[in-house]
XYZ file of C-alpha atoms in Angstrom:
665
model
C 14.214 -90.183 -41.441
C 10.352 -90.330 -41.366
C 7.769 -87.742 -40.393
C 7.208 -87.496 -36.723
C 3.684 -86.321 -36.685
C 2.394 -82.694 -36.049
C 5.080 -80.779 -34.116
C 3.306 -77.514 -33.421
C 1.984 -78.112 -29.933
C 4.960 -76.456 -28.206
C 5.263 -73.501 -30.661
C 5.710 -70.008 -29.298
C 3.178 -68.679 -31.765
C -0.558 -68.729 -31.325
C -1.104 -69.192 -35.031
C 1.158 -72.318 -35.296
C -0.690 -73.635 -32.136
C -4.034 -73.289 -33.991
C -2.733 -76.008 -36.401
C -1.345 -78.371 -33.686
C -4.402 -80.591 -33.883
C -4.337 -80.834 -37.747
C -3.670 -84.367 -39.129
C -0.854 -82.621 -41.286
C 2.465 -83.479 -39.963
C 3.374 -79.848 -39.592
C 6.877 -78.670 -38.602
C 8.297 -75.283 -37.751
C 10.895 -73.918 -40.107
C 14.219 -75.213 -39.068
C 17.363 -76.567 -40.527
C 16.091 -80.115 -39.228
C 12.946 -79.743 -41.419
C 14.956 -78.837 -44.546
C 17.404 -81.752 -43.810
C 14.328 -84.143 -43.666
C 13.214 -82.957 -47.187
C 16.616 -83.586 -48.528
C 16.827 -86.996 -46.900
C 13.325 -88.010 -48.089
C 13.990 -86.298 -51.499
C 10.658 -84.658 -51.413
C 9.723 -80.866 -51.835
C 8.707 -78.706 -49.060
C 5.186 -77.390 -48.743
C 5.453 -74.010 -47.032
C 2.356 -72.417 -45.622
C 2.390 -68.965 -44.325
C -0.264 -67.006 -42.426
C -1.167 -65.332 -39.162
C -3.528 -65.785 -36.274
C -6.120 -63.074 -37.152
C -6.272 -63.971 -40.888
C -9.879 -65.040 -41.985
C -8.894 -66.931 -45.010
C -6.166 -68.755 -43.247
C -8.905 -70.172 -41.024
C -11.030 -71.047 -44.181
C -8.105 -72.979 -45.816
C -7.262 -74.581 -42.452
C -10.861 -75.896 -42.025
C -11.244 -77.062 -45.609
C -7.895 -78.586 -46.184
C -5.562 -78.889 -43.217
C -8.228 -80.437 -41.069
C -9.244 -82.799 -43.761
C -7.877 -86.403 -43.513
C -7.623 -86.875 -47.262
C -5.812 -83.706 -47.887
C -3.383 -84.323 -44.953
C -2.580 -87.852 -46.326
C -1.554 -86.414 -49.632
C 0.474 -83.636 -47.894
C 2.226 -85.926 -45.494
C 2.997 -88.639 -48.079
C 4.720 -86.421 -50.708
C 6.013 -83.320 -48.797
C 7.722 -81.973 -45.703
C 5.016 -79.517 -44.474
C 6.312 -76.412 -42.838
C 4.013 -73.855 -41.108
C 5.252 -70.305 -40.534
C 3.721 -67.413 -38.541
C 4.385 -64.336 -40.825
C 4.516 -62.121 -37.709
C 7.100 -64.264 -35.939
C 9.386 -64.774 -39.013
C 8.780 -61.722 -41.369
C 12.056 -62.442 -43.014
C 10.767 -65.886 -44.199
C 7.538 -64.267 -45.209
C 9.252 -61.441 -47.148
C 11.369 -63.791 -49.214
C 8.541 -65.960 -50.288
C 6.051 -63.215 -50.660
C 8.412 -61.637 -53.084
C 8.553 -64.991 -54.876
C 4.595 -65.256 -54.921
C 4.175 -61.745 -56.346
C 6.869 -62.371 -59.047
C 5.055 -65.721 -60.062
C 1.555 -64.819 -59.797
C 1.257 -61.015 -59.916
C -0.287 -60.717 -56.500
C 0.300 -61.880 -52.856
C -1.574 -62.376 -49.747
C -2.219 -64.882 -46.911
C -2.559 -67.715 -46.566
C 0.555 -68.086 -48.818
C 1.214 -71.529 -50.246
C 4.791 -72.208 -51.815
C 6.509 -75.409 -52.893
C 10.233 -75.271 -52.401
C 13.199 -77.607 -53.143
C 14.903 -78.907 -49.974
C 17.390 -76.030 -49.889
C 14.632 -73.470 -49.823
C 14.454 -72.417 -53.545
C 10.830 -71.714 -54.709
C 9.407 -73.229 -57.800
C 5.636 -72.798 -57.403
C 3.777 -70.271 -55.339
C 0.115 -69.164 -54.722
C -2.177 -68.054 -52.011
C -5.695 -69.560 -50.986
C -6.825 -72.883 -52.534
C -10.120 -74.568 -51.933
C -9.966 -78.260 -50.958
C -10.498 -79.760 -54.588
C -8.247 -77.422 -56.216
C -5.550 -77.955 -53.520
C -5.712 -81.627 -53.885
C -5.257 -81.386 -57.683
C -2.331 -78.986 -57.183
C -0.661 -81.405 -54.629
C -0.967 -84.214 -57.248
C 0.457 -82.124 -59.944
C 3.398 -80.809 -58.063
C 4.206 -84.270 -56.675
C 4.280 -85.887 -60.212
C 6.247 -82.937 -61.622
C 8.761 -83.382 -58.792
C 9.036 -87.146 -59.601
C 8.997 -87.073 -63.413
C 10.347 -83.770 -64.455
C 12.970 -82.952 -61.892
C 15.233 -81.170 -64.251
C 12.579 -78.629 -65.053
C 11.967 -78.089 -61.310
C 15.588 -77.550 -60.651
C 16.010 -75.153 -63.558
C 12.922 -73.206 -62.672
C 13.864 -72.946 -59.049
C 17.386 -71.841 -59.993
C 16.011 -69.150 -62.270
C 13.589 -67.790 -59.721
C 16.152 -67.631 -56.971
C 18.549 -65.921 -59.255
C 15.919 -63.314 -60.342
C 14.954 -62.646 -56.704
C 18.617 -62.038 -55.796
C 19.100 -59.771 -58.842
C 16.008 -57.514 -58.192
C 16.364 -57.436 -54.408
C 16.009 -53.839 -53.054
C 16.481 -52.359 -56.511
C 15.189 -48.827 -56.293
C 13.509 -47.075 -59.325
C 15.964 -44.410 -60.367
C 18.477 -41.706 -59.210
C 18.000 -40.225 -55.590
C 17.303 -36.465 -55.649
C 18.507 -34.362 -52.784
C 16.505 -34.429 -49.659
C 15.088 -30.857 -49.141
C 11.764 -28.764 -49.061
C 11.258 -29.219 -52.867
C 11.279 -33.073 -52.597
C 8.856 -33.132 -49.799
C 6.557 -30.619 -51.474
C 6.720 -32.757 -54.652
C 5.766 -35.925 -52.692
C 2.909 -34.245 -50.813
C 1.537 -32.786 -54.025
C 1.555 -36.384 -55.638
C -0.035 -37.969 -52.619
C -2.773 -35.337 -52.511
C -3.542 -35.776 -56.211
C -4.767 -39.273 -55.250
C -6.836 -38.275 -52.394
C -10.431 -39.409 -52.382
C -11.971 -35.949 -51.440
C -15.460 -37.409 -51.081
C -14.786 -40.281 -48.703
C -11.441 -39.501 -47.493
C -8.279 -41.581 -47.706
C -6.833 -42.432 -51.093
C -8.440 -43.840 -54.159
C -9.546 -47.420 -54.416
C -10.986 -50.295 -52.471
C -10.104 -52.027 -50.221
C -8.976 -48.960 -48.178
C -6.245 -49.323 -45.562
C -5.669 -46.704 -42.954
C -2.895 -44.420 -44.269
C -1.389 -43.940 -40.790
C 2.106 -42.865 -41.920
C 0.764 -40.519 -44.595
C -1.420 -38.784 -42.177
C 1.572 -38.158 -39.861
C 3.523 -36.870 -42.787
C 0.703 -34.678 -44.038
C 0.512 -33.148 -40.453
C 4.209 -32.473 -40.313
C 3.999 -30.859 -43.844
C 1.119 -28.593 -42.687
C 3.322 -27.625 -39.675
C 6.286 -26.739 -41.807
C 4.439 -24.932 -44.650
C 0.991 -24.003 -43.392
C -0.517 -25.852 -46.285
C -4.321 -25.916 -45.660
C -4.771 -28.713 -48.234
C -2.599 -30.939 -46.236
C -4.489 -30.448 -42.997
C -7.849 -30.770 -44.854
C -6.808 -34.051 -46.169
C -5.870 -35.204 -42.684
C -9.286 -34.039 -41.347
C -11.364 -35.567 -44.200
C -9.651 -38.916 -43.755
C -9.471 -38.929 -40.034
C -13.168 -37.967 -39.708
C -14.346 -40.523 -42.397
C -12.384 -43.349 -40.768
C -13.539 -42.575 -37.189
C -17.281 -42.331 -38.223
C -17.277 -45.366 -40.497
C -17.601 -49.051 -39.705
C -13.873 -49.501 -39.590
C -13.778 -47.827 -36.201
C -15.403 -49.639 -33.312
C -18.159 -47.197 -32.283
C -18.786 -48.975 -29.088
C -15.356 -50.104 -27.660
C -12.876 -47.957 -29.792
C -10.077 -49.383 -31.831
C -9.641 -49.677 -35.616
C -10.193 -52.777 -37.676
C -7.556 -53.768 -40.314
C -9.072 -52.094 -43.261
C -12.306 -51.323 -45.162
C -13.482 -53.550 -47.946
C -15.207 -50.667 -49.649
C -14.195 -47.061 -50.500
C -16.478 -45.360 -47.851
C -14.806 -46.923 -44.666
C -18.230 -48.732 -44.006
C -17.607 -52.580 -43.931
C -14.359 -53.564 -42.318
C -12.253 -56.654 -42.247
C -12.834 -57.120 -38.684
C -9.481 -58.143 -37.286
C -7.890 -55.433 -35.143
C -4.103 -55.192 -35.123
C -1.773 -53.735 -32.444
C 0.304 -51.990 -35.172
C -2.607 -50.242 -36.842
C -4.017 -48.969 -33.681
C -0.565 -47.793 -32.292
C 0.095 -45.989 -35.568
C -3.287 -44.420 -35.762
C -3.155 -43.371 -32.087
C 0.126 -41.460 -32.885
C -1.582 -39.704 -35.849
C -4.871 -38.958 -34.182
C -2.996 -37.658 -30.923
C -0.749 -35.467 -33.114
C -3.780 -34.133 -34.969
C -5.568 -33.495 -31.600
C -2.564 -31.895 -29.805
C -1.817 -29.343 -32.604
C -5.400 -28.407 -33.547
C -7.614 -29.247 -30.633
C -10.040 -31.008 -32.755
C -12.586 -32.677 -30.461
C -13.054 -35.731 -32.719
C -9.361 -36.400 -32.867
C -9.066 -36.138 -29.101
C -12.022 -38.502 -28.658
C -10.621 -41.061 -30.957
C -7.180 -40.792 -29.551
C -8.380 -41.290 -26.038
C -10.636 -44.288 -27.032
C -7.898 -45.847 -29.141
C -5.405 -45.661 -26.191
C -8.122 -47.135 -24.050
C -8.607 -50.046 -26.521
C -4.767 -50.824 -26.334
C -4.713 -50.738 -22.668
C -8.030 -52.749 -22.086
C -8.111 -55.216 -24.950
C -4.476 -55.815 -26.165
C -2.403 -55.559 -22.941
C -1.157 -58.646 -21.202
C 0.705 -57.657 -17.976
C 2.819 -54.759 -19.089
C 3.323 -55.608 -22.749
C 0.860 -55.591 -25.649
C -0.339 -58.554 -27.657
C -0.598 -58.803 -31.359
C -4.241 -58.671 -32.535
C -7.867 -59.621 -32.202
C -9.212 -62.164 -34.709
C -11.634 -61.327 -37.520
C -13.826 -64.364 -36.576
C -15.772 -65.343 -33.639
C -17.230 -68.774 -33.266
C -16.334 -69.423 -36.856
C -18.203 -66.292 -38.236
C -16.477 -63.147 -39.383
C -17.681 -59.953 -37.704
C -20.548 -61.594 -35.773
C -19.378 -59.916 -32.542
C -19.796 -56.477 -34.025
C -22.954 -56.400 -36.219
C -26.519 -55.518 -35.412
C -29.971 -55.712 -36.681
C -32.854 -53.391 -35.834
C -34.527 -56.131 -33.897
C -31.437 -56.820 -31.840
C -31.104 -53.149 -30.992
C -34.715 -53.095 -29.762
C -34.216 -56.263 -27.793
C -31.408 -54.632 -25.868
C -32.602 -51.114 -25.693
C -36.360 -51.138 -26.016
C -38.419 -49.432 -28.562
C -37.622 -45.904 -28.154
C -33.797 -46.123 -27.651
C -33.695 -48.939 -30.169
C -35.198 -46.831 -32.990
C -32.853 -43.966 -31.963
C -29.829 -46.085 -32.008
C -30.656 -47.627 -35.420
C -30.998 -44.197 -36.919
C -27.788 -42.808 -35.186
C -25.618 -45.824 -36.035
C -27.024 -46.499 -39.528
C -28.612 -49.878 -38.726
C -31.094 -50.597 -41.541
C -33.676 -53.291 -42.217
C -31.709 -54.340 -45.425
C -28.351 -54.243 -43.561
C -24.917 -53.042 -44.666
C -23.102 -56.315 -43.967
C -24.359 -59.938 -44.246
C -27.736 -61.537 -43.528
C -29.434 -58.308 -42.999
C -27.063 -57.182 -40.179
C -25.334 -53.840 -40.172
C -21.962 -52.525 -39.095
C -22.282 -49.510 -36.754
C -21.338 -46.113 -38.123
C -22.190 -42.645 -37.140
C -22.744 -39.561 -39.299
C -21.959 -37.120 -36.534
C -21.938 -36.498 -32.942
C -25.022 -36.964 -30.728
C -26.720 -33.785 -29.319
C -27.879 -35.936 -26.409
C -24.639 -37.160 -24.751
C -26.477 -38.675 -21.731
C -28.617 -40.872 -24.094
C -25.560 -41.789 -26.208
C -23.709 -42.914 -23.242
C -26.592 -44.931 -21.917
C -27.202 -46.666 -25.184
C -23.511 -47.261 -25.861
C -23.074 -48.766 -22.354
C -26.119 -51.072 -22.815
C -25.016 -52.261 -26.299
C -21.430 -52.903 -25.316
C -22.608 -54.899 -22.266
C -24.787 -57.062 -24.552
C -22.017 -57.404 -27.129
C -19.838 -58.943 -24.422
C -22.254 -61.747 -24.006
C -21.691 -62.768 -27.636
C -18.846 -65.060 -28.710
C -15.663 -63.033 -28.747
C -12.869 -63.021 -31.229
C -9.677 -64.925 -30.015
C -6.683 -62.821 -29.227
C -3.119 -63.492 -30.587
C -1.269 -63.171 -27.323
C 2.207 -63.137 -29.149
C 4.299 -60.114 -28.085
C 6.126 -58.630 -31.050
C 8.995 -56.417 -30.184
C 8.572 -53.873 -33.131
C 4.780 -53.447 -32.557
C 5.338 -52.862 -28.934
C 7.961 -50.241 -29.910
C 5.259 -48.535 -32.019
C 2.815 -48.692 -29.027
C 5.488 -47.151 -26.711
C 5.986 -44.216 -28.958
C 2.303 -43.602 -29.532
C 1.355 -43.693 -25.804
C 4.124 -41.287 -24.885
C 2.864 -38.903 -27.516
C -0.694 -39.464 -26.756
C -0.027 -38.808 -23.005
C 1.251 -35.422 -24.043
C -1.805 -34.659 -26.405
C -4.363 -35.825 -23.806
C -2.661 -34.622 -20.782
C -2.725 -38.290 -19.409
C 0.394 -39.238 -17.491
C -0.892 -42.761 -17.107
C -0.139 -43.322 -20.849
C 3.589 -42.666 -20.713
C 3.770 -44.619 -17.464
C 2.182 -47.563 -19.331
C 4.766 -47.082 -22.038
C 7.569 -47.117 -19.627
C 6.340 -50.311 -17.922
C 6.035 -51.905 -21.422
C 9.506 -50.886 -22.345
C 10.981 -52.277 -19.067
C 9.103 -55.638 -19.408
C 10.010 -56.068 -23.152
C 13.746 -55.497 -22.474
C 13.671 -57.886 -19.535
C 12.200 -60.692 -21.611
C 13.366 -60.031 -25.236
C 16.904 -59.034 -24.690
C 18.845 -62.247 -24.476
C 22.601 -62.306 -24.145
C 22.864 -58.858 -25.352
C 20.796 -59.496 -28.526
C 17.188 -58.735 -29.287
C 14.511 -61.385 -29.945
C 11.452 -60.924 -32.238
C 8.519 -62.248 -30.169
C 7.374 -64.093 -27.053
C 4.325 -65.744 -25.739
C 3.095 -66.208 -22.245
C 6.330 -64.975 -20.715
C 8.508 -67.258 -22.808
C 10.616 -65.578 -25.419
C 10.872 -67.252 -28.720
C 13.941 -68.282 -30.657
C 13.559 -65.970 -33.715
C 16.091 -63.154 -33.830
C 14.897 -59.559 -34.008
C 14.979 -58.025 -37.440
C 15.644 -54.408 -38.411
C 12.304 -53.058 -37.703
C 12.405 -54.435 -34.055
C 15.537 -52.464 -33.379
C 14.439 -49.345 -35.046
C 10.853 -49.146 -33.618
C 11.924 -50.087 -30.167
C 14.845 -47.578 -30.275
C 12.398 -44.901 -31.319
C 10.058 -45.738 -28.473
C 12.826 -45.669 -25.984
C 14.058 -42.289 -27.366
C 10.494 -40.961 -26.847
C 10.535 -42.110 -23.257
C 13.978 -40.389 -22.719
C 12.585 -37.145 -23.873
C 9.453 -37.601 -21.710
C 11.299 -38.675 -18.516
C 15.026 -37.530 -18.786
C 15.975 -40.915 -17.719
C 19.383 -41.570 -19.195
C 18.802 -45.400 -19.161
C 16.297 -45.143 -22.064
C 18.888 -43.194 -24.063
C 21.719 -45.700 -23.348
C 19.627 -48.630 -24.303
C 18.290 -47.041 -27.474
C 21.783 -46.165 -28.864
C 22.971 -49.672 -27.924
C 20.190 -51.081 -30.260
C 21.232 -48.658 -32.920
C 24.886 -49.663 -32.625
C 23.915 -53.325 -33.079
C 21.837 -52.309 -36.162
C 24.790 -50.426 -37.701
C 27.044 -53.360 -37.080
C 24.631 -56.218 -38.331
C 22.002 -54.777 -40.649
C 23.705 -52.034 -42.558
C 24.635 -52.768 -46.132
C 28.281 -52.177 -46.309
C 28.500 -52.144 -50.059
C 25.859 -49.435 -50.416
C 25.881 -46.645 -47.792
C 22.422 -45.686 -46.465
C 20.900 -49.071 -47.443
C 19.822 -51.676 -44.939
C 18.983 -55.391 -44.688
C 15.876 -56.612 -42.802
C 17.764 -59.580 -41.275
C 21.198 -59.569 -39.501
C 24.369 -60.826 -41.180
C 25.038 -63.209 -38.400
C 21.535 -64.787 -38.442
C 19.939 -67.503 -40.386
C 20.880 -67.378 -44.144
C 17.866 -67.773 -46.468
C 17.691 -68.102 -50.180
C 17.566 -64.252 -50.156
C 18.526 -61.756 -47.599
C 15.386 -59.584 -47.487
C 15.729 -55.873 -47.869
C 12.396 -54.128 -48.489
C 12.550 -50.316 -48.056
C 8.868 -49.677 -49.115
C 6.514 -48.491 -46.281
C 3.426 -50.920 -46.084
C 0.953 -51.595 -43.286
C 3.865 -50.648 -41.034
C 6.758 -48.412 -41.696
C 9.591 -50.203 -43.315
C 12.724 -51.277 -41.118
C 14.804 -48.887 -43.231
C 12.559 -45.784 -42.833
C 12.066 -46.598 -39.097
C 15.912 -46.742 -38.678
C 16.057 -43.202 -40.400
C 13.728 -41.880 -37.807
C 15.659 -43.547 -34.830
C 18.958 -42.417 -36.184
C 17.903 -38.721 -36.877
C 16.478 -38.582 -33.280
C 19.534 -40.159 -31.599
C 21.939 -38.004 -33.585
C 20.316 -34.884 -32.129
C 20.002 -36.175 -28.642
C 23.473 -37.396 -28.410
C 25.513 -35.235 -30.771
C 27.099 -38.492 -32.131
C 28.180 -38.009 -35.774
C 27.748 -41.746 -36.559
C 24.079 -41.487 -36.124
C 23.702 -38.320 -37.853
C 25.713 -39.264 -40.835
C 23.848 -42.713 -41.055
C 20.342 -40.915 -40.900
C 21.400 -38.491 -43.722
C 22.770 -41.377 -45.873
C 19.724 -43.492 -45.243
C 17.247 -40.702 -46.281
C 19.398 -39.840 -49.343
C 19.617 -43.295 -50.512
C 15.862 -43.667 -50.558
C 14.794 -40.270 -51.577
C 13.816 -41.673 -55.069
C 10.882 -43.252 -53.247
C 9.604 -39.798 -52.425
C 10.109 -38.749 -56.068
C 8.510 -41.772 -57.720
C 6.341 -43.632 -55.113
C 5.301 -41.276 -52.302
C 2.208 -43.219 -51.371
C 4.377 -46.228 -50.575
C 6.726 -44.107 -48.608
C 4.706 -42.453 -45.983
C 7.030 -42.738 -43.155
C 9.978 -41.805 -45.210
C 8.085 -38.556 -45.962
C 7.304 -37.965 -42.341
C 11.011 -38.480 -41.472
C 12.115 -36.233 -44.326
C 9.762 -33.515 -43.264
C 11.248 -33.611 -39.756
C 14.932 -33.687 -41.313
C 14.113 -30.649 -43.596
C 13.092 -28.601 -40.609
C 16.300 -29.273 -38.816
C 15.070 -31.280 -37.064
C 13.569 -28.807 -34.764
C 14.999 -29.107 -31.210
C 13.535 -27.452 -28.117
C 15.528 -27.641 -24.897
C 13.811 -26.216 -21.904
C 16.100 -25.272 -18.906
C 13.952 -25.813 -15.717
C 14.108 -27.022 -12.312
C 12.034 -30.230 -12.833
C 9.475 -31.974 -15.015
C 6.602 -29.860 -13.636
C 7.792 -26.812 -15.515
C 4.813 -25.118 -17.402
C 7.137 -23.993 -20.157
C 8.277 -27.533 -20.778
C 4.717 -28.615 -20.923
C 4.074 -25.795 -23.458
C 7.057 -27.019 -25.449
C 5.743 -30.464 -25.657
C 2.264 -29.212 -26.711
C 3.569 -26.881 -29.349
C 6.234 -28.938 -30.841
C 5.651 -30.061 -34.401
C 5.752 -33.723 -35.272
C 9.275 -35.096 -35.339
C 10.684 -32.287 -33.155
C 12.889 -33.149 -30.103
C 11.858 -31.768 -26.592
C 13.981 -32.250 -23.655
C 13.892 -30.411 -20.312
C 15.947 -30.234 -17.100
C 18.942 -28.438 -15.436
C 21.843 -26.936 -17.357
C 24.111 -29.643 -18.772
C 21.749 -32.450 -17.843
C 21.532 -33.652 -21.437
C 23.353 -32.853 -24.704
C 20.796 -30.238 -25.783
C 21.097 -28.454 -22.511
C 24.845 -28.073 -22.460
C 25.615 -24.396 -21.548
C 21.917 -23.572 -21.416
C 20.545 -22.388 -18.105
C 17.473 -20.710 -16.803
C 17.454 -17.013 -17.172
C 17.001 -14.633 -14.273
C 15.633 -17.481 -12.080
C 12.863 -18.477 -14.653
C 12.617 -21.333 -17.120
C 14.047 -20.661 -20.564
C 13.371 -22.520 -23.866
C 16.199 -22.846 -26.555
C 15.015 -23.504 -30.034
C 17.304 -24.806 -32.677
C 16.985 -25.929 -36.394
C 19.764 -28.261 -37.101
C 22.861 -26.068 -36.126
C 21.051 -22.700 -36.253
C 19.486 -21.521 -32.833
C 17.083 -18.715 -31.824
C 17.631 -16.440 -28.829
C 16.081 -18.132 -25.744
C 12.508 -17.289 -24.878
C 10.935 -17.423 -21.431
C 7.179 -17.515 -22.091
C 4.776 -19.851 -23.820
C 3.643 -17.124 -26.063
C 7.278 -16.415 -27.254
C 7.781 -20.108 -27.755
C 4.527 -20.440 -29.759
C 5.747 -17.689 -32.146
C 9.255 -19.336 -32.542
C 7.793 -22.671 -33.602
C 4.663 -21.408 -35.396
C 3.271 -22.792 -38.620
C 4.649 -20.685 -41.454
C 2.193 -19.018 -43.809
C 1.375 -21.093 -46.958
C 3.755 -20.329 -49.840
């Protein structure tokens, strides 16, 4: 068997297609590729990245597009390219190995494997000369010191399996005290000057913001709400937020949210939309409302393709990072004229020295303009001029989990902003996603251009989509959303639950491809973990259906992972948000009403704390409305916390009192 040239042209991943013209004989991950390595008796060179990754582009340009490097790769290796967003299971396995071997991880990730997939050397970015030296060293080691390679790969694989999903200690009971402890620990790490949490680079702490809002709603903790406000304002006024078109970049390279890494991800913006919408809905903060509206607009205008949402916008445009977004004072003057140019430079912090590279500045804002007409005129002109510049490429891959996050966020933002078009967009997205990604009764991970990929959905796909469908059910009372959501949860319980450890979950299915390690990472990262997302979906489904299997599984999942809240709460933001909801009951509000136009139902949705369940309709129309009817011809709201219910109320004022924030303890 001999290499058949580059095989990526037909890939369903834009990232893989970016490498289809490389002289490297890239293949996708497959049993055939591993079999070729065994037949040729050469190691596998595994390269993992994603379409919006700046340093992935740099390594591709320096090495993978270079004939000398490609010749060395093709001669001595089977070269496999993986999109981490399409195959997060593969990425998780070899990232764990990379971190274990080097102490750090990142992308591009470069791993050398035995033909059966055991890693023996791992790293990240390599410049051309260093990469050529590494290829030569690995090749000679494989030829001349095979016993050492086999021994090392056996040891690494064994250690990975031994340490898989080992949690750091005993799990304390899930209750108010544990949530209070976790919040206190998180707040001790807050950067009270710049917002967020200590250290650069700073990533948007989306799940922690949601958790802190829910903690404030449960306890009345002013400190929690203040932390949300500081971070929310700082991110929205800094360069990480696109001041002209809306939408958040991936992270800030500094601790003041000024200079971003410019890629824009669907998952970041969906998670931040949920947090800002929650903040706006419960406090009326005008900045939160503005940013929620603009972020929703960014999703709909920039990332939507048909009815579904694409993955990201690249950090680079025309080979230069950030060039689409940055400005000099002279460029502002060229577009706006002298007077408005000087005003814009002052308002957006554009200086002669620059805050980015080559004297250019990232736009930021220290406050709101007193002259809204002028601001709108300037913003419109600058955005129009910016659109004539080279634009970042868009990764048009549609990922199930991230679309699930967008569905949930759009439903909740629709309530906060009183914008029915947002939940309508969520419903259209869900319907399109299910039509394309559900194949023979099982969910797929991703699609491109209306063609679904072969990769099976993982745990987070089932959980995040189920949560979005449950949000749609609460918003529309359409039983179909509930039925499909619970079907996804049943599949997850059957194929992803760890039968030997109740409450624990694997990220890949038991009937899927068997890798050197079955990944199971419970920590929340840039997105909530599959396990914490499953806890949210199960908790919600248990209350909406009354099915004990979901309630028990949610409780077991929270309890099995409560040690994360005790020991590593900053890596457990979504766990904390789900635990806050669970500790409160979760709160359930059922509004007996004639139809969805009920003003009391609208009040319930507006007043409900994060994680609460709200349904409305006629008596017996859902599990939460069984035996609950209107009172004296008027709408009535029934508020329950777990199994304990208040007397029904018939006015928005009485409902507000029933779900009010408690005084701080």
